[in-house]
PDB file of C-alpha atoms and ligand atoms in Angstrom:
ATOM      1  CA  UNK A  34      85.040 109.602  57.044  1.00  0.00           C
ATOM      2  CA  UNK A  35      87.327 108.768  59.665  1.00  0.00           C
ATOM      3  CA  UNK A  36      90.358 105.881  58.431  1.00  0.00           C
ATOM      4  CA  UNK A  37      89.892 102.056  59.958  1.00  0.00           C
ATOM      5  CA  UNK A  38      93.605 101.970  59.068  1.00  0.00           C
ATOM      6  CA  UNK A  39      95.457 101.475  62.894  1.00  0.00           C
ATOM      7  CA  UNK A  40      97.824 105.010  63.649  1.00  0.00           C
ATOM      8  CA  UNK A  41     100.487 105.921  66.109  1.00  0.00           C
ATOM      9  CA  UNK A  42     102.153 108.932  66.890  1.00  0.00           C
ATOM     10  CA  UNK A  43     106.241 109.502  67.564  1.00  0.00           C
ATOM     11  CA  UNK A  44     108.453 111.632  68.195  1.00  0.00           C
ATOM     12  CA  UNK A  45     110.846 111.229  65.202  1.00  0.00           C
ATOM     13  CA  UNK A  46     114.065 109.852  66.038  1.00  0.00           C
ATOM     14  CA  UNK A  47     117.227 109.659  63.281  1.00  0.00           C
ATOM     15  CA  UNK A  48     116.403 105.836  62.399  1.00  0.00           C
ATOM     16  CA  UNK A  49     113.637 107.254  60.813  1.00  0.00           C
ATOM     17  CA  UNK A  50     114.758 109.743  58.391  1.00  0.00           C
ATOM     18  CA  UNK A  51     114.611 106.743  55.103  1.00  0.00           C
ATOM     19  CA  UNK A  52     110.737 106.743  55.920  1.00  0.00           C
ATOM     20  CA  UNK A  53     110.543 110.561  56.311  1.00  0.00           C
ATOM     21  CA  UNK A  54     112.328 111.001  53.164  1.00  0.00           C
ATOM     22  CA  UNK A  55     109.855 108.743  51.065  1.00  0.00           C
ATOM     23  CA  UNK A  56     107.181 110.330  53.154  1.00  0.00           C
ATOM     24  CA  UNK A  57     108.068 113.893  51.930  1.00  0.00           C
ATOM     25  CA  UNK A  58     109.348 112.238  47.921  1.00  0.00           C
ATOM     26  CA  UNK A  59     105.764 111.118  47.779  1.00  0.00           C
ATOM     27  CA  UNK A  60     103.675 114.790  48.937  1.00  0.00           C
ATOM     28  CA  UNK A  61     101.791 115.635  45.683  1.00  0.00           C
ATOM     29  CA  UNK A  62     102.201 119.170  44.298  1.00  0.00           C
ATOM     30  CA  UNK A  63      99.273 120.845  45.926  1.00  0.00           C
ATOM     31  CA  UNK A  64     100.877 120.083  49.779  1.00  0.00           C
ATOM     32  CA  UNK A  65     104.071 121.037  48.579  1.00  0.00           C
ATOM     33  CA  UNK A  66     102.724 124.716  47.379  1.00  0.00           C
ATOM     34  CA  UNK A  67     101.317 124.432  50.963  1.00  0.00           C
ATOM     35  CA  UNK A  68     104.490 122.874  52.895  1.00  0.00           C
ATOM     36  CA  UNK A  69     107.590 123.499  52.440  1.00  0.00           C
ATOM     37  CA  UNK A  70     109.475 124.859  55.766  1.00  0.00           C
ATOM     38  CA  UNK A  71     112.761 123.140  54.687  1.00  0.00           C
ATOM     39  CA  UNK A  72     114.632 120.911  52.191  1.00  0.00           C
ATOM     40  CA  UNK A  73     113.315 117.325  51.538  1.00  0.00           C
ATOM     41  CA  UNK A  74     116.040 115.946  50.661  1.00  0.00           C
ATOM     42  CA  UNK A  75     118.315 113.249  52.934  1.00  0.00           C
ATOM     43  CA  UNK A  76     120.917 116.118  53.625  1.00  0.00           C
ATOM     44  CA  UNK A  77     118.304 118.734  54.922  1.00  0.00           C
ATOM     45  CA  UNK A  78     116.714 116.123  56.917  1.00  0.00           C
ATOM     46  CA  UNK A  79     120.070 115.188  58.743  1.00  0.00           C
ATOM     47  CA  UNK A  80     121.247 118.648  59.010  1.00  0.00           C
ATOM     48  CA  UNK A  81     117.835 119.295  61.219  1.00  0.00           C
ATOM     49  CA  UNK A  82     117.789 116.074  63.260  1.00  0.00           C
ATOM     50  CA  UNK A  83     120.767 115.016  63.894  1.00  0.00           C
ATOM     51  CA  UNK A  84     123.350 117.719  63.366  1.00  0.00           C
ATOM     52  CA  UNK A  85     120.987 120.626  65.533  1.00  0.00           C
ATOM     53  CA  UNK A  86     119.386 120.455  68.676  1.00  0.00           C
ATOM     54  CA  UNK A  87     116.897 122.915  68.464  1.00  0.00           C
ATOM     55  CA  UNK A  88     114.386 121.181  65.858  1.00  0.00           C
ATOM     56  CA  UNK A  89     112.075 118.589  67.085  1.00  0.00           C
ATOM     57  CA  UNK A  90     109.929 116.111  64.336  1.00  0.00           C
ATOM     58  CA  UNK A  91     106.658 114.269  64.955  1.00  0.00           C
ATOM     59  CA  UNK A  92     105.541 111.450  62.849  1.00  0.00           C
ATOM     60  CA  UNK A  93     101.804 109.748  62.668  1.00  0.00           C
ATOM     61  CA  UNK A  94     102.709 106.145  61.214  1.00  0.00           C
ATOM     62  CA  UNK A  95     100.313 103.520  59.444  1.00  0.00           C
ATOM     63  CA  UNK A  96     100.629 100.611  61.864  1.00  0.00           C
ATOM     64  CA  UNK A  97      99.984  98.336  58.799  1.00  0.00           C
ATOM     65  CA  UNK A  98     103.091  98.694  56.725  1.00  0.00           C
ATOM     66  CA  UNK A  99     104.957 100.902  59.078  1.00  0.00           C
ATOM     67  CA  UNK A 100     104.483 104.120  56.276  1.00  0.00           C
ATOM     68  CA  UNK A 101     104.426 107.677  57.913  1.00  0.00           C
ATOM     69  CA  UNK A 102     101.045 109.191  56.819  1.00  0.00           C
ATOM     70  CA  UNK A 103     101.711 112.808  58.713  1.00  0.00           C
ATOM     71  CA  UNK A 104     104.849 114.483  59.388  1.00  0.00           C
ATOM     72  CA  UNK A 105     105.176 117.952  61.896  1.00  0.00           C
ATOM     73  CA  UNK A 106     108.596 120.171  62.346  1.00  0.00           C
ATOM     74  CA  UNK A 107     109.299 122.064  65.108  1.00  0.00           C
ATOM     75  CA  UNK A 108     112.025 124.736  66.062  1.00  0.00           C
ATOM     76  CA  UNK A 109     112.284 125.679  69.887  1.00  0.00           C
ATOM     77  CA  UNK A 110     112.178 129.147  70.114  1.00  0.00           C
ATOM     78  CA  UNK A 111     111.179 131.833  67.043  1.00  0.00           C
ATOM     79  CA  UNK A 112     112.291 132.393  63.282  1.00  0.00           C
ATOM     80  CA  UNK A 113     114.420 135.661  63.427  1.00  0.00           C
ATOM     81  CA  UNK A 114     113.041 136.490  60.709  1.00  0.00           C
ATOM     82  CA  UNK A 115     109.458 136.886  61.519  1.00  0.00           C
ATOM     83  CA  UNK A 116     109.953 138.180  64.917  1.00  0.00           C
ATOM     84  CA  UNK A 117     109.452 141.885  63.553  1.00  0.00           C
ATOM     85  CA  UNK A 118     105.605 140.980  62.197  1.00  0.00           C
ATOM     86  CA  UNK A 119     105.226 139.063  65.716  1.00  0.00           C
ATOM     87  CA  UNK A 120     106.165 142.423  67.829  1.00  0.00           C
ATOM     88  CA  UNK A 121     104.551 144.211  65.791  1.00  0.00           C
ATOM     89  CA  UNK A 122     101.318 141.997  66.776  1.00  0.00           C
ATOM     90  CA  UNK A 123     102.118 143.473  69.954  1.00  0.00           C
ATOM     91  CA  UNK A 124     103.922 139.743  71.354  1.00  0.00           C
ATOM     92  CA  UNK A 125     107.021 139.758  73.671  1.00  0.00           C
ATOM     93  CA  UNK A 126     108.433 136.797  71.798  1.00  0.00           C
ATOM     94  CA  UNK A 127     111.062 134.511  74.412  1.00  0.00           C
ATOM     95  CA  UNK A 128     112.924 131.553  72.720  1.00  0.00           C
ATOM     96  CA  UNK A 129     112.389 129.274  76.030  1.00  0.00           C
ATOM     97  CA  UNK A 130     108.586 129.313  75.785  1.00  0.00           C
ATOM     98  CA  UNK A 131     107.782 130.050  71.820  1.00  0.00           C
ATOM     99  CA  UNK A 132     108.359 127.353  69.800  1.00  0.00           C
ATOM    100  CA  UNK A 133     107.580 127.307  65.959  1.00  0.00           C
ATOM    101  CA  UNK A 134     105.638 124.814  63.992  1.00  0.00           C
ATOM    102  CA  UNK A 135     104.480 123.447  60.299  1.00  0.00           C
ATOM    103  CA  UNK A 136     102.262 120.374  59.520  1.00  0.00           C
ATOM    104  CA  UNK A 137     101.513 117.931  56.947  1.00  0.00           C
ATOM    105  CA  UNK A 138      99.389 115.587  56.307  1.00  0.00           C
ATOM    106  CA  UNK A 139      99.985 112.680  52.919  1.00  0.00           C
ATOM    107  CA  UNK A 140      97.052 113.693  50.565  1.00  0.00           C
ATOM    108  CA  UNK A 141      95.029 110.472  50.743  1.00  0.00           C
ATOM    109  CA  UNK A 142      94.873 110.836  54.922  1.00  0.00           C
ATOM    110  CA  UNK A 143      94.183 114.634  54.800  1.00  0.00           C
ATOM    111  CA  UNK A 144      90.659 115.730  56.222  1.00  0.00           C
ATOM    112  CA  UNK A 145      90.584 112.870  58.306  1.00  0.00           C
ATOM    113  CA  UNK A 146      91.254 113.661  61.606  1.00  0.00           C
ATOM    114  CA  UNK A 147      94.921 112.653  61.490  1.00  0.00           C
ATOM    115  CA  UNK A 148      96.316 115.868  61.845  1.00  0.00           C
ATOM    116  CA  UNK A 149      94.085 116.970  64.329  1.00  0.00           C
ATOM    117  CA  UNK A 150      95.172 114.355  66.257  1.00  0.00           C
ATOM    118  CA  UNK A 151      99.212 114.263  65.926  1.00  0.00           C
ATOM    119  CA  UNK A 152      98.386 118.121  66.665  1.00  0.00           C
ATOM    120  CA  UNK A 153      97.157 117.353  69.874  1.00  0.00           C
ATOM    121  CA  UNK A 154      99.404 114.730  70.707  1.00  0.00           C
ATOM    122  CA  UNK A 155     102.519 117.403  70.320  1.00  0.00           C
ATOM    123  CA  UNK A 156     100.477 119.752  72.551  1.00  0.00           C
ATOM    124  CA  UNK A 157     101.130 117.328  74.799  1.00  0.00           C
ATOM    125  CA  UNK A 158     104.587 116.828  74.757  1.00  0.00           C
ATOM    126  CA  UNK A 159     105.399 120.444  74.393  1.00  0.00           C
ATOM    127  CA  UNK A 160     103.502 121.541  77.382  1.00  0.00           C
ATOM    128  CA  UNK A 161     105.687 118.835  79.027  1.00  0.00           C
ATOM    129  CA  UNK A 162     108.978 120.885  77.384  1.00  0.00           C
ATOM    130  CA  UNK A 163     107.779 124.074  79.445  1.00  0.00           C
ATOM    131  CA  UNK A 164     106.286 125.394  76.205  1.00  0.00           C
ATOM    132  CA  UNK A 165     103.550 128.168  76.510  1.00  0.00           C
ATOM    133  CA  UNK A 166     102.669 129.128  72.742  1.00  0.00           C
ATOM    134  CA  UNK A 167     102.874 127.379  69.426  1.00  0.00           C
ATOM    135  CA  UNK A 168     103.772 129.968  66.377  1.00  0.00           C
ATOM    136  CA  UNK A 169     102.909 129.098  62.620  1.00  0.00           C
ATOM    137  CA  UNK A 170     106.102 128.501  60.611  1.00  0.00           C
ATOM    138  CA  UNK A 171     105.956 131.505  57.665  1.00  0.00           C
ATOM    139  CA  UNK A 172     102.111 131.663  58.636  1.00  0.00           C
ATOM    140  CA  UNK A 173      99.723 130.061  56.694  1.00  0.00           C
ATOM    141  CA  UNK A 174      98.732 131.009  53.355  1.00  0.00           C
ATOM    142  CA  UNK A 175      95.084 133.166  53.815  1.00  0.00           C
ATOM    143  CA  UNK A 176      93.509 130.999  50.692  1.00  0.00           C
ATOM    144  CA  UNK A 177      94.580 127.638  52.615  1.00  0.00           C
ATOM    145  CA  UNK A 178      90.824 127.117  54.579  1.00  0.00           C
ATOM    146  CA  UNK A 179      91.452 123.992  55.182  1.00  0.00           C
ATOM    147  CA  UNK A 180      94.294 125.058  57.060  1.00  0.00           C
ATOM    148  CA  UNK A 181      92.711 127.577  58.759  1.00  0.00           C
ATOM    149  CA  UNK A 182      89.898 125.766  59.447  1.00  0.00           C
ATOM    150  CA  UNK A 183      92.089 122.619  61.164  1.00  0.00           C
ATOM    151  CA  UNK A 184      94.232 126.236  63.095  1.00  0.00           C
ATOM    152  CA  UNK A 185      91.189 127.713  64.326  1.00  0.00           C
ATOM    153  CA  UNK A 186      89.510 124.252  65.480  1.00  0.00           C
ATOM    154  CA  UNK A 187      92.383 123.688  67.247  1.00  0.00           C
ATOM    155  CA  UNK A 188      92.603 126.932  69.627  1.00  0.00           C
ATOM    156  CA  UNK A 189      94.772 128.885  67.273  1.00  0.00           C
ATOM    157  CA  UNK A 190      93.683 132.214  66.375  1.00  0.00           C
ATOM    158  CA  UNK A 191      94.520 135.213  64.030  1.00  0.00           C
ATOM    159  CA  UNK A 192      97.310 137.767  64.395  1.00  0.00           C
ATOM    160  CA  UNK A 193      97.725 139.731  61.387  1.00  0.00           C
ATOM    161  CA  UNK A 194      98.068 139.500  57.450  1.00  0.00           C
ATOM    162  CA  UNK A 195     101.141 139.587  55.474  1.00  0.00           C
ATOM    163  CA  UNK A 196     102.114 139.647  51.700  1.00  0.00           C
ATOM    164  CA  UNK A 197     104.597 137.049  50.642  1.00  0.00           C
ATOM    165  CA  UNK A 198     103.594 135.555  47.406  1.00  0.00           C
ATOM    166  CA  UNK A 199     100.138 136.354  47.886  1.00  0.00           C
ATOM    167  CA  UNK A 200      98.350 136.979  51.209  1.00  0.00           C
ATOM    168  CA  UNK A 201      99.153 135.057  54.834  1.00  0.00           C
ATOM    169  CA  UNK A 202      97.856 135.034  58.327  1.00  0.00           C
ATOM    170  CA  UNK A 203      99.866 134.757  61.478  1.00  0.00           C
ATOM    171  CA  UNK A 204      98.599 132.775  64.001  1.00  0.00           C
ATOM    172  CA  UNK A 205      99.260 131.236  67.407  1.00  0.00           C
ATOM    173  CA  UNK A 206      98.337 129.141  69.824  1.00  0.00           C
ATOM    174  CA  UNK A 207      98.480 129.918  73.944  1.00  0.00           C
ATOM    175  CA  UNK A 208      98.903 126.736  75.599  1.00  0.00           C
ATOM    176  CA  UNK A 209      97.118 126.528  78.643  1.00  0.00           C
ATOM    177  CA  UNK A 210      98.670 124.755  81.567  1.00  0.00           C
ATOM    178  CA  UNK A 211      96.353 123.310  84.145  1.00  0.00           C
TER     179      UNK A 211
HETATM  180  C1  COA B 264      96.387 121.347  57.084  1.00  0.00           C
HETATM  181  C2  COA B 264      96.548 119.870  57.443  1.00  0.00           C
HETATM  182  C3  COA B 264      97.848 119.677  58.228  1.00  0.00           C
HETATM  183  C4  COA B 264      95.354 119.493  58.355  1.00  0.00           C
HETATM  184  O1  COA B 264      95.444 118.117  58.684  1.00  0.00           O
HETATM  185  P1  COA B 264      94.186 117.155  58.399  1.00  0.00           P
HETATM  186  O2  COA B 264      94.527 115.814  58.908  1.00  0.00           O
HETATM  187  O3  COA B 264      93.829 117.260  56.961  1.00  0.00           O
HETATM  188  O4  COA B 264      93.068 117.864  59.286  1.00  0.00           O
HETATM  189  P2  COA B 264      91.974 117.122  60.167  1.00  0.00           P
HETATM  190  O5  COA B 264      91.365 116.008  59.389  1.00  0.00           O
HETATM  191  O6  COA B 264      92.535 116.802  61.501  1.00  0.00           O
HETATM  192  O7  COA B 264      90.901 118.255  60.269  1.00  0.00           O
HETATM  193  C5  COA B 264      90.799 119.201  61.285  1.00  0.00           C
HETATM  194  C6  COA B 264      89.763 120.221  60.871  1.00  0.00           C
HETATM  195  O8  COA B 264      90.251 120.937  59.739  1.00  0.00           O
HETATM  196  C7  COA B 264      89.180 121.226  58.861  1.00  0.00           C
HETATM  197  N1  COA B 264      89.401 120.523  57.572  1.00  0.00           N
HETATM  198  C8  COA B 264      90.122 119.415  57.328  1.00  0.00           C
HETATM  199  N2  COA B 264      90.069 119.082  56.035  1.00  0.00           N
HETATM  200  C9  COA B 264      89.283 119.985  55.442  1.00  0.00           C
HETATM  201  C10 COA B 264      88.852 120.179  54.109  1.00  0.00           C
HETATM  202  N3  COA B 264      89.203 119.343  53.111  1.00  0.00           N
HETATM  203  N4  COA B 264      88.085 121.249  53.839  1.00  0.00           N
HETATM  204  C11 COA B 264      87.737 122.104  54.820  1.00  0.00           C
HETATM  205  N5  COA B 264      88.120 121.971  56.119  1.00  0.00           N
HETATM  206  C12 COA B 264      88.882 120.926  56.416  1.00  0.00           C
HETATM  207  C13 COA B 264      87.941 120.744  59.521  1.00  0.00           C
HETATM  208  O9  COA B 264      87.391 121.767  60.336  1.00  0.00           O
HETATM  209  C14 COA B 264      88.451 119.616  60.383  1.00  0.00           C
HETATM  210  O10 COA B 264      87.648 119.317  61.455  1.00  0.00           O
HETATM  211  P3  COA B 264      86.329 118.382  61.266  1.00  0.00           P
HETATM  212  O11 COA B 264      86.633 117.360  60.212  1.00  0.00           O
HETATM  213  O12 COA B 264      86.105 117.758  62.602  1.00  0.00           O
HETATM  214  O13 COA B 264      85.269 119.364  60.865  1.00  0.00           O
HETATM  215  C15 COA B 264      96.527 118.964  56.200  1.00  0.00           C
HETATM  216  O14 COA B 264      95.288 119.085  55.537  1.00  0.00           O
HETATM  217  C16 COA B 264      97.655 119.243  55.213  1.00  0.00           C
HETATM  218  O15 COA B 264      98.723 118.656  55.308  1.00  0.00           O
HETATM  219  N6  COA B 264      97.425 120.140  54.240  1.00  0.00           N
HETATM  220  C17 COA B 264      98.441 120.443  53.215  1.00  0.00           C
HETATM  221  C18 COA B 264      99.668 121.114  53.820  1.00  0.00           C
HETATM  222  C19 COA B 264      99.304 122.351  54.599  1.00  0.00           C
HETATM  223  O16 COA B 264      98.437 123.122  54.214  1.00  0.00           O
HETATM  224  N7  COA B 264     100.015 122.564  55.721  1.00  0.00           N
HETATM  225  C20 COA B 264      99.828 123.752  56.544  1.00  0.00           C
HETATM  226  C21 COA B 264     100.710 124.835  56.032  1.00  0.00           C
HETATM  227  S1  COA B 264     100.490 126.359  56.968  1.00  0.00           S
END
């Protein structure tokens, strides 16, 4: 069932990097196995936001008590690091029109169309960037179907398994522009 709760969607900006912080102190252990793209503590956070230019965060936010309920990071461009399984995909990868991406959603708002939505909303704003394809962060664990399931729903579809600590799809998105 869909929340009555009110939600908005941001881009985050450095005045909200307390909130983040208690957003990300508060993920149970079951997103964190799931999540987990960079440190959570306050030093991580500001070494992302404020001290680099090339990662961008989105926030869905409880209009009620001003809480963030979903949290996205972004880095323009590709990880280095996975390039090699993206080529080998058969992808030209190109910094100015990749960008890489990991969601979350706080446990009691998951499976309620909030991340769907803060998904779309970033579509948005990247196609705005000059953006053309969305690449999962790491992949996404292959036994995570709810992940998969909210990927594929979305547009995103299935490059190619990996093993890191058990078994992962890549996947991207191609973002049309009209
Ligand atoms: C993955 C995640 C970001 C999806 O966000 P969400 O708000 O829960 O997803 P939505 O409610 O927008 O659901 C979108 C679709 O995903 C699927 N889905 C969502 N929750 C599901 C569940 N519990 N079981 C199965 N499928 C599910 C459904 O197809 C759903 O569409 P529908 O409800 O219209 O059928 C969120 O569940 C999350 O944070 N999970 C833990 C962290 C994680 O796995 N991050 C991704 C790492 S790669």
């Amino acid at each position: 069932m869909r929340h009555t709760i009110p939600y908005s969607f941001k881009k985050l900006e450095p005045s909200d990097l307390d909130r983040l912080c208690s957003y990300l102190e508060k993920l149970g252990p079951e997103t964190r196995r799931r999540f987990g793209p960079h440190g959570f503590d306050r030093n991580s956070l500001e070494n992302l936001f404020i001290h680099q230019q090339e990662f961008l965060g989105y926030v869905a936010t409880n209009d009620e008590n001003n809480e963030i309920i979903a949290y996205c990071v972004l880095k323009k461009g590709y990880l280095e690091h996975d390039s090699f399984r993206f080529h080998s995909y058969g992808l030209t990868l190109d910094h100015a029109t990749d960008c890489t991406f990991a969601p979350s959603v706080a446990e009691e708002w998951q499976g309620k169309g909030v991340g769907g939505e803060l998904t779309n909303f970033i579509i948005g704003d990247l196609k705005e960037m000059g953006f053309r394809r969305i690449l999962l962060w790491g992949g996404v664990q292959s036994d995570n179907h709810q992940a998969l399931r909210y990927y594929e729903k979305l547009g995103f579809r299935r490059l190619g398994q990996f093993e890191y600590f058990g078994m992962n799809d890549d996947m991207c998105l191609d973002m049309f522009h009209e």
